[in-house]
Short mmCIF file of C-alpha atoms in Angstrom, two decimals:
data_model
loop_
_atom_site.label_atom_id
_atom_site.label_comp_id
_atom_site.label_asym_id
_atom_site.label_seq_id
_atom_site.Cartn_x
_atom_site.Cartn_y
_atom_site.Cartn_z
CA UNK L 1 18.21 150.89 23.47
CA UNK L 2 19.88 154.17 24.41
CA UNK L 3 19.72 155.23 20.77
CA UNK L 4 15.97 154.54 20.61
CA UNK L 5 15.41 156.39 23.87
CA UNK L 6 17.36 159.40 22.59
CA UNK L 7 15.51 159.31 19.27
CA UNK L 8 12.11 159.34 20.98
CA UNK L 9 13.20 162.24 23.17
CA UNK L 10 14.48 164.16 20.13
CA UNK L 11 11.23 163.69 18.20
CA UNK L 12 9.12 164.79 21.19
CA UNK L 13 11.35 167.78 21.89
CA UNK L 14 11.42 168.99 18.29
CA UNK L 15 7.66 168.67 17.92
CA UNK L 16 7.00 170.42 21.24
CA UNK L 17 9.45 173.21 20.49
CA UNK L 18 8.07 173.82 16.98
CA UNK L 19 4.56 173.92 18.45
CA UNK L 20 5.67 176.40 21.07
CA UNK L 21 7.42 178.50 18.45
CA UNK L 22 4.27 178.67 16.33
CA UNK L 23 2.33 179.95 19.30
CA UNK L 24 5.13 182.32 20.32
CA UNK L 25 4.59 184.09 17.01
CA UNK L 26 0.93 184.56 17.92
CA UNK L 27 1.93 185.63 21.45
CA UNK L 28 4.35 188.19 20.06
CA UNK L 29 1.64 189.66 17.82
CA UNK L 30 -0.78 189.77 20.74
CA UNK L 31 1.78 191.33 23.10
CA UNK L 32 2.73 193.98 20.57
CA UNK L 33 -0.93 194.72 19.91
CA UNK L 34 -1.79 195.07 23.59
CA UNK L 35 1.16 197.36 24.18
CA UNK L 36 -0.02 199.56 21.31
CA UNK L 37 -3.66 199.72 22.51
CA UNK L 38 -4.78 197.27 19.82
CA UNK L 39 -6.33 193.81 20.07
CA UNK L 40 -4.27 191.84 17.57
CA UNK L 41 -5.22 188.77 15.53
CA UNK L 42 -8.61 187.41 16.70
CA UNK L 43 -10.30 186.17 13.53
CA UNK L 44 -8.92 182.67 12.86
CA UNK L 45 -10.60 180.30 15.27
CA UNK L 46 -11.75 181.18 18.78
CA UNK L 47 -9.85 184.27 20.02
CA UNK L 48 -7.48 183.85 17.06
CA UNK L 49 -5.99 180.67 18.47
CA UNK L 50 -5.68 178.99 15.05
CA UNK L 51 -3.71 181.90 13.61
CA UNK L 52 -0.37 179.97 13.72
CA UNK L 53 -1.82 177.28 11.44
CA UNK L 54 -2.99 179.91 8.98
CA UNK L 55 0.45 181.54 9.07
CA UNK L 56 2.26 178.25 8.49
CA UNK L 57 -0.12 177.24 5.71
CA UNK L 58 0.52 180.58 4.02
CA UNK L 59 4.29 180.16 4.31
CA UNK L 60 4.20 176.61 2.93
CA UNK L 61 2.02 177.56 -0.03
CA UNK L 62 4.03 180.65 -0.97
CA UNK L 63 6.57 180.48 -3.77
CA UNK L 64 10.20 180.24 -2.69
CA UNK L 65 11.87 182.79 -4.94
CA UNK L 66 15.59 182.36 -5.57
CA UNK L 67 17.35 185.37 -7.15
CA UNK L 68 18.80 184.59 -10.57
CA UNK L 69 22.39 185.44 -9.65
CA UNK L 70 22.30 183.95 -6.16
CA UNK L 71 24.47 181.02 -5.19
CA UNK L 72 21.61 178.54 -5.32
CA UNK L 73 23.13 175.85 -3.09
CA UNK L 74 24.23 178.16 -0.27
CA UNK L 75 21.02 180.18 -0.58
CA UNK L 76 19.10 176.98 0.16
CA UNK L 77 21.57 175.80 2.81
CA UNK L 78 21.65 178.94 4.97
CA UNK L 79 18.16 178.69 6.53
CA UNK L 80 18.76 175.01 7.23
CA UNK L 81 21.95 175.87 9.15
CA UNK L 82 20.07 178.50 11.12
CA UNK L 83 17.24 176.24 12.24
CA UNK L 84 19.49 173.20 12.83
CA UNK L 85 21.85 174.94 15.24
CA UNK L 86 18.94 176.67 16.96
CA UNK L 87 17.13 173.41 17.69
CA UNK L 88 20.41 171.54 18.28
CA UNK L 89 21.29 173.79 21.20
CA UNK L 90 18.24 172.51 23.06
CA UNK L 91 19.82 169.04 23.40
CA UNK L 92 21.58 169.76 26.69
CA UNK L 93 18.77 171.65 28.45
CA UNK L 94 17.33 169.74 31.44
CA UNK L 95 13.56 170.23 31.34
CA UNK L 96 13.11 168.14 34.48
CA UNK L 97 15.01 165.67 36.61
CA UNK L 98 13.95 162.19 35.44
CA UNK L 99 10.90 160.05 34.82
CA UNK L 100 10.50 156.35 35.55
CA UNK L 101 9.22 154.18 32.71
CA UNK L 102 9.14 150.40 33.22
CA UNK L 103 11.44 150.55 36.22
CA UNK L 104 14.06 152.55 34.31
CA UNK L 105 15.16 156.09 35.05
CA UNK L 106 14.96 158.27 31.95
CA UNK L 107 16.61 161.64 32.29
CA UNK L 108 14.63 164.58 30.87
CA UNK L 109 17.50 165.92 28.80
CA UNK L 110 18.60 164.53 25.48
CA UNK L 111 22.37 164.55 25.93
CA UNK L 112 24.15 164.92 29.23
CA UNK L 113 27.52 166.02 27.85
CA UNK L 114 30.07 167.20 30.36
CA UNK L 115 30.81 170.44 28.47
CA UNK L 116 27.14 171.44 28.84
CA UNK L 117 26.88 175.19 28.42
CA UNK L 118 29.99 175.28 26.27
CA UNK L 119 28.08 173.18 23.71
CA UNK L 120 25.24 175.72 23.70
CA UNK L 121 27.70 178.59 23.21
CA UNK L 122 29.31 176.66 20.34
CA UNK L 123 25.94 176.05 18.67
CA UNK L 124 24.83 179.66 19.00
CA UNK L 125 28.16 180.76 17.53
CA UNK L 126 27.49 178.51 14.54
CA UNK L 127 24.18 180.29 14.08
CA UNK L 128 26.06 183.27 12.69
CA UNK L 129 27.02 181.14 9.66
CA UNK L 130 23.39 180.75 8.66
CA UNK L 131 22.88 184.50 8.70
CA UNK L 132 26.18 185.49 7.11
CA UNK L 133 25.92 182.87 4.37
CA UNK L 134 22.35 183.84 3.57
CA UNK L 135 23.47 187.45 3.27
CA UNK L 136 26.35 186.54 1.00
CA UNK L 137 24.55 183.98 -1.15
CA UNK L 138 21.59 186.26 -1.91
CA UNK L 139 23.76 188.50 -4.11
CA UNK L 140 22.00 191.55 -2.73
CA UNK L 141 23.69 194.53 -1.12
CA UNK L 142 21.20 194.81 1.73
CA UNK L 143 21.44 191.11 2.53
CA UNK L 144 25.23 191.33 2.54
CA UNK L 145 25.17 194.33 4.87
CA UNK L 146 22.79 192.50 7.18
CA UNK L 147 25.01 189.42 7.20
CA UNK L 148 28.14 191.48 7.89
CA UNK L 149 26.46 193.34 10.69
CA UNK L 150 25.28 190.14 12.26
CA UNK L 151 28.75 188.57 12.20
CA UNK L 152 30.33 191.69 13.75
CA UNK L 153 27.59 191.93 16.35
CA UNK L 154 27.68 188.27 17.32
CA UNK L 155 31.47 188.22 17.70
CA UNK L 156 31.36 191.35 19.88
CA UNK L 157 28.68 190.04 22.16
CA UNK L 158 29.76 186.41 22.31
CA UNK L 159 32.77 187.47 24.42
CA UNK L 160 30.69 189.07 27.13
CA UNK L 161 28.09 186.29 26.82
CA UNK L 162 30.70 183.66 27.62
CA UNK L 163 32.48 185.75 30.26
CA UNK L 164 29.27 186.58 32.10
CA UNK L 165 28.60 182.86 32.59
CA UNK L 166 32.01 182.16 34.14
CA UNK L 167 30.81 183.52 37.48
CA UNK L 168 28.12 180.81 37.60
CA UNK L 169 30.61 178.09 36.72
CA UNK L 170 32.95 179.31 39.46
CA UNK L 171 30.19 179.13 42.06
CA UNK L 172 28.78 175.76 41.02
CA UNK L 173 32.05 174.22 39.83
CA UNK L 174 30.55 172.53 36.77
CA UNK L 175 29.48 173.20 33.18
CA UNK L 176 26.67 170.64 33.17
CA UNK L 177 23.26 172.26 33.26
CA UNK L 178 21.62 169.48 35.30
CA UNK L 179 24.28 169.74 38.02
CA UNK L 180 23.96 173.52 38.10
CA UNK L 181 20.19 173.11 38.47
CA UNK L 182 20.71 170.54 41.24
CA UNK L 183 23.07 172.88 43.08
CA UNK L 184 20.42 175.60 43.04
CA UNK L 185 17.46 173.38 43.97
CA UNK L 186 18.33 173.31 47.68
CA UNK L 187 19.37 176.89 48.29
CA UNK L 188 19.14 180.28 46.62
CA UNK L 189 19.01 180.78 42.89
CA UNK L 190 22.17 181.91 41.15
CA UNK L 191 20.68 185.29 40.24
CA UNK L 192 21.07 186.26 43.93
CA UNK L 193 24.80 185.64 43.73
CA UNK L 194 25.27 186.88 40.16
CA UNK L 195 23.05 189.92 39.51
CA UNK L 196 25.68 191.76 37.46
CA UNK L 197 26.55 188.65 35.48
CA UNK L 198 22.85 188.12 34.79
CA UNK L 199 22.38 191.66 33.46
CA UNK L 200 25.38 191.25 31.15
CA UNK L 201 24.12 187.85 30.03
CA UNK L 202 20.61 189.15 29.30
CA UNK L 203 21.96 192.06 27.26
CA UNK L 204 24.31 189.80 25.33
CA UNK L 205 21.52 187.28 24.80
CA UNK L 206 19.36 189.96 23.20
CA UNK L 207 22.23 190.69 20.82
CA UNK L 208 22.82 186.98 20.15
CA UNK L 209 19.19 186.37 19.23
CA UNK L 210 19.15 189.44 16.96
CA UNK L 211 16.13 190.90 18.65
CA UNK L 212 15.35 194.50 19.40
CA UNK L 213 17.03 196.65 20.65
CA UNK L 214 19.87 194.87 18.83
CA UNK L 215 18.19 193.67 15.64
CA UNK L 216 20.57 195.50 13.34
CA UNK L 217 21.02 192.55 10.93
CA UNK L 218 17.40 192.98 9.85
CA UNK L 219 16.89 196.68 10.53
CA UNK L 220 13.96 197.32 8.18
CA UNK L 221 14.30 201.09 7.76
CA UNK L 222 17.94 200.81 6.65
CA UNK L 223 18.32 197.34 5.14
CA UNK L 224 14.89 196.49 3.66
CA UNK L 225 14.74 193.05 5.31
CA UNK L 226 18.40 192.58 6.21
CA UNK L 227 19.89 189.15 5.64
CA UNK L 228 16.57 187.59 4.61
CA UNK L 229 15.60 190.24 2.06
CA UNK L 230 15.82 187.69 -0.77
CA UNK L 231 14.01 184.91 1.02
CA UNK L 232 10.35 184.02 0.75
CA UNK L 233 8.02 181.17 1.54
CA UNK L 234 9.10 178.45 3.93
CA UNK L 235 12.81 179.33 3.62
CA UNK L 236 12.01 182.72 5.13
CA UNK L 237 9.82 180.83 7.59
CA UNK L 238 12.84 178.81 8.72
CA UNK L 239 14.72 182.00 9.59
CA UNK L 240 11.66 183.16 11.46
CA UNK L 241 11.39 179.86 13.33
CA UNK L 242 15.08 179.90 14.20
CA UNK L 243 14.80 183.41 15.64
CA UNK L 244 12.08 182.24 18.00
CA UNK L 245 13.88 178.97 18.76
CA UNK L 246 16.97 181.00 19.66
CA UNK L 247 14.79 182.98 22.01
CA UNK L 248 13.67 179.72 23.65
CA UNK L 249 17.29 178.54 23.93
CA UNK L 250 18.48 181.79 25.54
CA UNK L 251 15.54 181.81 27.94
CA UNK L 252 16.08 178.13 28.78
CA UNK L 253 19.76 178.77 29.51
CA UNK L 254 18.79 181.71 31.72
CA UNK L 255 16.24 179.58 33.57
CA UNK L 256 18.75 176.77 34.13
CA UNK L 257 21.69 178.95 35.11
CA UNK L 258 20.10 181.81 37.05
CA UNK L 259 16.55 180.86 38.04
CA UNK L 260 17.00 177.36 39.41
CA UNK L 261 15.90 175.43 36.30
CA UNK L 262 13.08 172.99 37.09
CA UNK L 263 13.42 173.42 40.85
CA UNK L 264 11.10 175.40 43.08
CA UNK L 265 12.24 176.88 46.39
CA UNK L 266 10.89 175.14 49.52
CA UNK L 267 9.61 172.13 47.55
CA UNK L 268 11.12 168.76 48.30
CA UNK L 269 10.63 166.29 45.45
CA UNK L 270 12.01 163.32 47.41
CA UNK L 271 8.63 162.45 48.97
CA UNK L 272 6.66 162.54 45.71
CA UNK L 273 6.10 159.81 43.16
CA UNK L 274 8.90 160.34 40.63
CA UNK L 275 6.60 160.83 37.64
CA UNK L 276 4.44 163.39 39.47
CA UNK L 277 7.59 165.19 40.55
CA UNK L 278 8.81 165.19 36.95
CA UNK L 279 5.50 166.65 35.76
CA UNK L 280 5.70 169.47 38.31
CA UNK L 281 9.32 170.08 37.38
CA UNK L 282 8.58 170.31 33.66
CA UNK L 283 5.66 172.65 34.30
CA UNK L 284 7.83 174.81 36.57
CA UNK L 285 10.48 174.97 33.89
CA UNK L 286 8.03 176.02 31.20
CA UNK L 287 6.36 178.65 33.38
CA UNK L 288 9.74 180.21 34.12
CA UNK L 289 10.59 179.96 30.42
CA UNK L 290 7.32 181.67 29.50
CA UNK L 291 7.93 184.56 31.89
CA UNK L 292 11.41 185.15 30.45
CA UNK L 293 10.13 184.97 26.88
CA UNK L 294 7.44 187.49 27.76
CA UNK L 295 10.20 189.79 29.07
CA UNK L 296 12.03 189.35 25.74
CA UNK L 297 8.89 190.52 23.93
CA UNK L 298 8.18 193.25 26.46
CA UNK L 299 11.64 194.73 25.91
CA UNK L 300 11.28 194.43 22.15
CA UNK L 301 8.11 196.50 22.08
CA UNK L 302 9.54 199.08 24.49
CA UNK L 303 12.98 200.00 23.20
CA UNK L 304 14.03 201.57 19.91
CA UNK L 305 16.89 200.09 17.90
CA UNK L 306 20.48 200.97 18.79
CA UNK L 307 22.62 202.74 16.23
CA UNK L 308 25.45 200.60 14.88
CA UNK L 309 28.27 202.55 16.57
CA UNK L 310 26.32 202.63 19.84
CA UNK L 311 25.92 198.86 19.60
CA UNK L 312 29.67 198.39 19.21
CA UNK L 313 30.39 200.89 22.00
CA UNK L 314 28.08 199.10 24.41
CA UNK L 315 29.50 195.71 23.47
CA UNK L 316 33.20 196.47 23.75
CA UNK L 317 33.40 199.39 26.18
CA UNK L 318 30.67 198.52 28.67
CA UNK L 319 29.60 194.88 28.46
CA UNK L 320 33.07 193.36 28.19
CA UNK L 321 34.61 195.32 31.16
CA UNK L 322 31.52 194.58 33.24
CA UNK L 323 31.79 190.87 32.48
CA UNK L 324 35.49 190.82 33.39
CA UNK L 325 34.73 192.79 36.56
CA UNK L 326 32.10 190.21 37.43
CA UNK L 327 34.57 187.34 36.99
CA UNK L 328 37.19 189.10 39.15
CA UNK L 329 34.64 190.04 41.82
CA UNK L 330 33.24 186.52 42.01
CA UNK L 331 36.75 185.09 42.25
CA UNK L 332 37.71 187.53 45.03
CA UNK L 333 34.59 186.72 47.06
CA UNK L 334 35.04 182.96 46.61
CA UNK L 335 38.65 183.27 47.76
CA UNK L 336 37.62 185.34 50.78
CA UNK L 337 34.99 182.76 51.83
CA UNK L 338 37.42 179.90 51.44
CA UNK Z 1 19.03 222.44 27.31
CA UNK Z 2 20.74 221.06 24.23
CA UNK Z 3 24.40 220.37 23.71
CA UNK Z 4 26.55 217.90 21.81
CA UNK Z 5 26.35 214.46 23.32
CA UNK Z 6 29.75 213.07 22.36
CA UNK Z 7 28.64 211.62 19.03
CA UNK Z 8 28.78 215.01 17.35
CA UNK Z 9 25.01 215.26 17.42
CA UNK Z 10 23.01 217.67 19.48
CA UNK Z 11 20.56 216.39 22.03
CA UNK Z 12 19.63 216.80 25.66
CA UNK Z 13 22.52 216.26 28.06
CA UNK Z 14 21.93 213.06 29.99
CA UNK Z 15 22.40 212.77 33.72
CA UNK Z 16 24.46 209.94 35.19
CA UNK Z 17 21.25 208.16 36.20
CA UNK Z 18 20.02 208.25 32.58
CA UNK Z 19 23.40 207.14 31.27
CA UNK Z 20 23.18 203.95 33.32
CA UNK Z 21 20.62 202.68 30.74
CA UNK Z 22 18.94 200.15 33.00
CA UNK Z 23 16.85 202.46 35.21
CA UNK Z 24 15.57 204.24 32.12
CA UNK Z 25 14.85 200.95 30.37
CA UNK Z 26 12.80 199.85 33.39
CA UNK Z 27 10.94 203.17 33.25
CA UNK Z 28 10.13 202.56 29.59
CA UNK Z 29 8.99 199.03 30.38
CA UNK Z 30 6.68 200.30 33.10
CA UNK Z 31 5.06 202.56 30.50
CA UNK Z 32 4.48 199.72 28.03
CA UNK Z 33 3.11 197.35 30.69
CA UNK Z 34 0.60 200.00 31.71
CA UNK Z 35 -0.46 200.29 28.08
CA UNK Z 36 -0.80 196.50 28.06
CA UNK Z 37 -3.66 196.64 30.58
CA UNK Z 38 -5.38 199.77 29.28
CA UNK Z 39 -8.74 199.36 27.50
CA UNK Z 40 -8.29 199.06 23.75
CA UNK Z 41 -9.61 201.45 21.10
CA UNK Z 42 -10.21 198.82 18.43
CA UNK Z 43 -13.74 198.62 17.01
CA UNK Z 44 -14.56 195.15 15.65
CA UNK Z 45 -15.87 196.59 12.40
CA UNK Z 46 -18.30 194.26 10.67
CA UNK Z 47 -19.93 193.34 13.98
CA UNK Z 48 -19.65 196.69 15.74
CA UNK Z 49 -20.70 199.49 13.42
CA UNK Z 50 -20.13 203.17 13.89
CA UNK Z 51 -23.10 205.51 13.67
CA UNK Z 52 -21.71 208.86 12.55
CA UNK Z 53 -22.85 212.14 14.16
CA UNK Z 54 -25.06 214.51 12.07
CA UNK Z 55 -22.02 216.61 11.00
CA UNK Z 56 -20.74 213.62 9.06
CA UNK Z 57 -20.83 214.00 5.26
CA UNK Z 58 -21.61 210.60 3.83
CA UNK Z 59 -23.04 209.76 0.43
CA UNK Z 60 -25.33 212.51 -0.97
CA UNK Z 61 -28.99 211.49 -1.21
CA UNK Z 62 -32.28 213.02 -2.42
CA UNK Z 63 -34.93 213.74 0.22
CA UNK Z 64 -38.31 212.11 -0.44
CA UNK Z 65 -41.45 213.27 1.43
CA UNK Z 66 -42.79 210.54 3.68
CA UNK Z 67 -46.53 210.75 2.82
CA UNK Z 68 -46.49 211.53 -0.88
CA UNK Z 69 -43.30 209.70 -1.89
CA UNK Z 70 -42.39 212.67 -4.06
CA UNK Z 71 -38.87 214.03 -4.14
CA UNK Z 72 -38.32 217.61 -2.96
CA UNK Z 73 -36.04 218.31 -5.91
CA UNK Z 74 -37.30 220.83 -8.49
CA UNK Z 75 -34.51 220.05 -10.97
CA UNK Z 76 -33.05 223.57 -10.90
CA UNK Z 77 -29.60 222.11 -11.70
CA UNK Z 78 -27.69 224.24 -9.19
CA UNK Z 79 -26.10 221.14 -7.63
CA UNK Z 80 -24.89 219.93 -11.00
CA UNK Z 81 -23.54 223.41 -11.69
CA UNK Z 82 -21.65 223.73 -8.36
CA UNK Z 83 -20.29 220.20 -8.28
CA UNK Z 84 -16.49 220.57 -8.52
CA UNK Z 85 -15.95 217.06 -9.79
CA UNK Z 86 -18.87 217.09 -12.25
CA UNK Z 87 -20.42 214.05 -10.62
CA UNK Z 88 -24.10 215.10 -10.82
CA UNK Z 89 -26.31 214.97 -13.87
CA UNK Z 90 -29.92 216.27 -13.79
CA UNK Z 91 -32.53 215.92 -16.53
CA UNK Z 92 -35.55 218.14 -15.79
CA UNK Z 93 -39.16 217.53 -16.89
CA UNK Z 94 -42.59 219.11 -16.25
CA UNK Z 95 -45.10 217.76 -13.75
CA UNK Z 96 -48.75 218.39 -12.74
CA UNK Z 97 -47.71 218.96 -9.13
CA UNK Z 98 -47.37 222.40 -7.49
CA UNK Z 99 -43.63 222.45 -7.97
CA UNK Z 100 -44.12 222.21 -11.77
CA UNK Z 101 -40.66 220.76 -12.45
CA UNK Z 102 -39.13 217.49 -11.32
CA UNK Z 103 -35.96 215.58 -12.17
CA UNK Z 104 -36.81 212.94 -14.74
CA UNK Z 105 -33.31 211.55 -14.37
CA UNK Z 106 -30.95 212.32 -11.45
CA UNK Z 107 -27.57 210.58 -11.45
CA UNK Z 108 -24.52 210.86 -9.19
CA UNK Z 109 -21.35 209.19 -10.30
CA UNK Z 110 -19.98 207.85 -7.03
CA UNK Z 111 -16.52 207.38 -8.51
CA UNK Z 112 -16.35 211.14 -9.05
CA UNK Z 113 -18.10 212.37 -5.91
CA UNK Z 114 -15.67 213.86 -3.39
CA UNK Z 115 -18.19 214.31 -0.55
CA UNK Z 116 -17.57 218.07 -0.39
CA UNK Z 117 -21.22 218.85 0.36
CA UNK Z 118 -21.42 221.80 -2.05
CA UNK Z 119 -24.59 220.36 -3.61
CA UNK Z 120 -26.26 220.31 -0.21
CA UNK Z 121 -25.10 223.84 0.53
CA UNK Z 122 -26.36 225.30 -2.73
CA UNK Z 123 -29.73 223.50 -2.82
CA UNK Z 124 -32.62 225.97 -2.32
CA UNK Z 125 -35.12 223.21 -1.41
CA UNK Z 126 -33.04 221.11 1.03
CA UNK Z 127 -33.63 218.38 -1.47
CA UNK Z 128 -30.11 216.94 -1.75
CA UNK Z 129 -28.35 216.34 1.56
CA UNK Z 130 -25.41 214.33 2.85
CA UNK Z 131 -26.42 211.07 4.55
CA UNK Z 132 -24.64 208.96 7.16
CA UNK Z 133 -23.93 206.18 4.68
CA UNK Z 134 -20.18 205.66 4.25
CA UNK Z 135 -20.13 202.01 3.23
CA UNK Z 136 -19.98 202.48 -0.52
CA UNK Z 137 -18.31 199.70 -2.46
CA UNK Z 138 -18.62 198.38 -5.99
CA UNK Z 139 -17.45 195.36 -7.90
CA UNK Z 140 -18.43 196.70 -11.31
CA UNK Z 141 -17.88 200.22 -12.71
CA UNK Z 142 -21.45 200.18 -14.09
CA UNK Z 143 -22.76 200.04 -10.52
CA UNK Z 144 -21.03 203.27 -9.60
CA UNK Z 145 -23.62 205.61 -11.18
CA UNK Z 146 -26.43 205.97 -8.64
CA UNK Z 147 -29.81 206.78 -10.17
CA UNK Z 148 -33.03 207.88 -8.47
CA UNK Z 149 -33.69 204.32 -7.30
CA UNK Z 150 -30.68 204.47 -5.00
CA UNK Z 151 -30.72 208.20 -4.22
CA UNK Z 152 -34.29 208.68 -2.97
CA UNK Z 153 -34.47 208.29 0.82
CA UNK Z 154 -37.56 209.10 2.97
CA UNK Z 155 -37.17 212.31 5.05
CA UNK Z 156 -37.88 210.39 8.27
CA UNK Z 157 -34.62 208.48 7.86
CA UNK Z 158 -32.67 211.70 7.38
CA UNK Z 159 -34.09 213.66 10.31
CA UNK Z 160 -30.73 214.04 12.09
CA UNK Z 161 -29.09 215.78 9.18
CA UNK Z 162 -32.13 217.91 8.34
CA UNK Z 163 -32.28 219.19 11.92
CA UNK Z 164 -28.54 219.80 11.89
CA UNK Z 165 -28.89 221.87 8.70
CA UNK Z 166 -31.75 223.91 10.19
CA UNK Z 167 -29.65 224.75 13.22
CA UNK Z 168 -26.25 225.43 11.72
CA UNK Z 169 -26.70 226.47 8.10
#
């Protein structure tokens, strides 16, 4: 019974997320166009709303070219790793509290594991394998450079990513995302208590998702296409999808940890019918998610790319000390209050 | 003021405020969000067409008088002579009309034409002028040589350019 319930939730989540991702691509093109005084895609369907289907159809129909001297197996495996870990990380995100179906409470998260955020960090760390392996297996110097850069970048920023979250765990005393959300639903959001930690986390999240200003693994002017230079068709599409899914995961973690997850301030769900409350909660969550994703895109179309040495400098000499300072500061304040 | 910025490269010296990154990033973001809401320059081409001003040099055409449907051209051949890309070919013949000569055949190879307007400039009769037509496409190389059937345009349709030439030439 539990297995069936989980399976249904997984299928719904994957379908919803892939649908969102397809439209995020359109949104990104529209946002970039509007910021550059253009209109963007508006030909396929009304206002260009069917553009994602055209894009996907194109990707599916295109030939998947495999270089002659590539390691065929790993070349095919790498995009699968990327997309799997990207979607897998969504398993512990609470999109709402619970719904009631047939007298039974069904929680709106797939797996309520007690390591919570640690699981997400583990999954996003695995994501580096997809990129590094694709760079190595392509047997192409630019791909290899892109893969190497991505591994160096992810290791440098993972430290501050993890450290910046410790402040939140210290305040809420748990790693489980639903409990952290619950703790915030009554009072103030965590961003009020953890502004510095949030800034460090956002910066590190940009580096983790390989998006501008930290998209060095696929820096077009230097590396042709970076790690996916030798990919085409749907295999390239999988990398593309995983980039956007990673963006959803980072934004969802930010929403849950810093912006109160599915909760709204001054709204008491106890008086509502549970299913109506769940609907409002899910909508709240996705609106918050959308705003954060828009900020991701906004930053991307504002900032130029960092140089590689600048990236390393920022990671090790600024982000890491700031994250440690944040942990120490939070600890000192918590001790003082106690 | 330029100086080395610590990376061995010259550039403006940054103040502490600018070195903090975040305030400057927010400033950049405020610029892009303003661009986001500005009116857009895009013209939706096939639906919204551009009508060029009279200065525009589009495809060269032959002026045809409105009442008589006779071309102004007297087949002097100056345009063919001045054409830098050798795109024009004129075959003259005699006629009963006052002008005595007319072009029996007048062809412009649109693959060769560079829209320089020399033909228009050299023409003593204002018979060949540049039109506003810029939508010139072919699917067959044989279609690229425009004969009199495509070149002759009534003067009433070319009034803008003719007036422009009177004023500025």
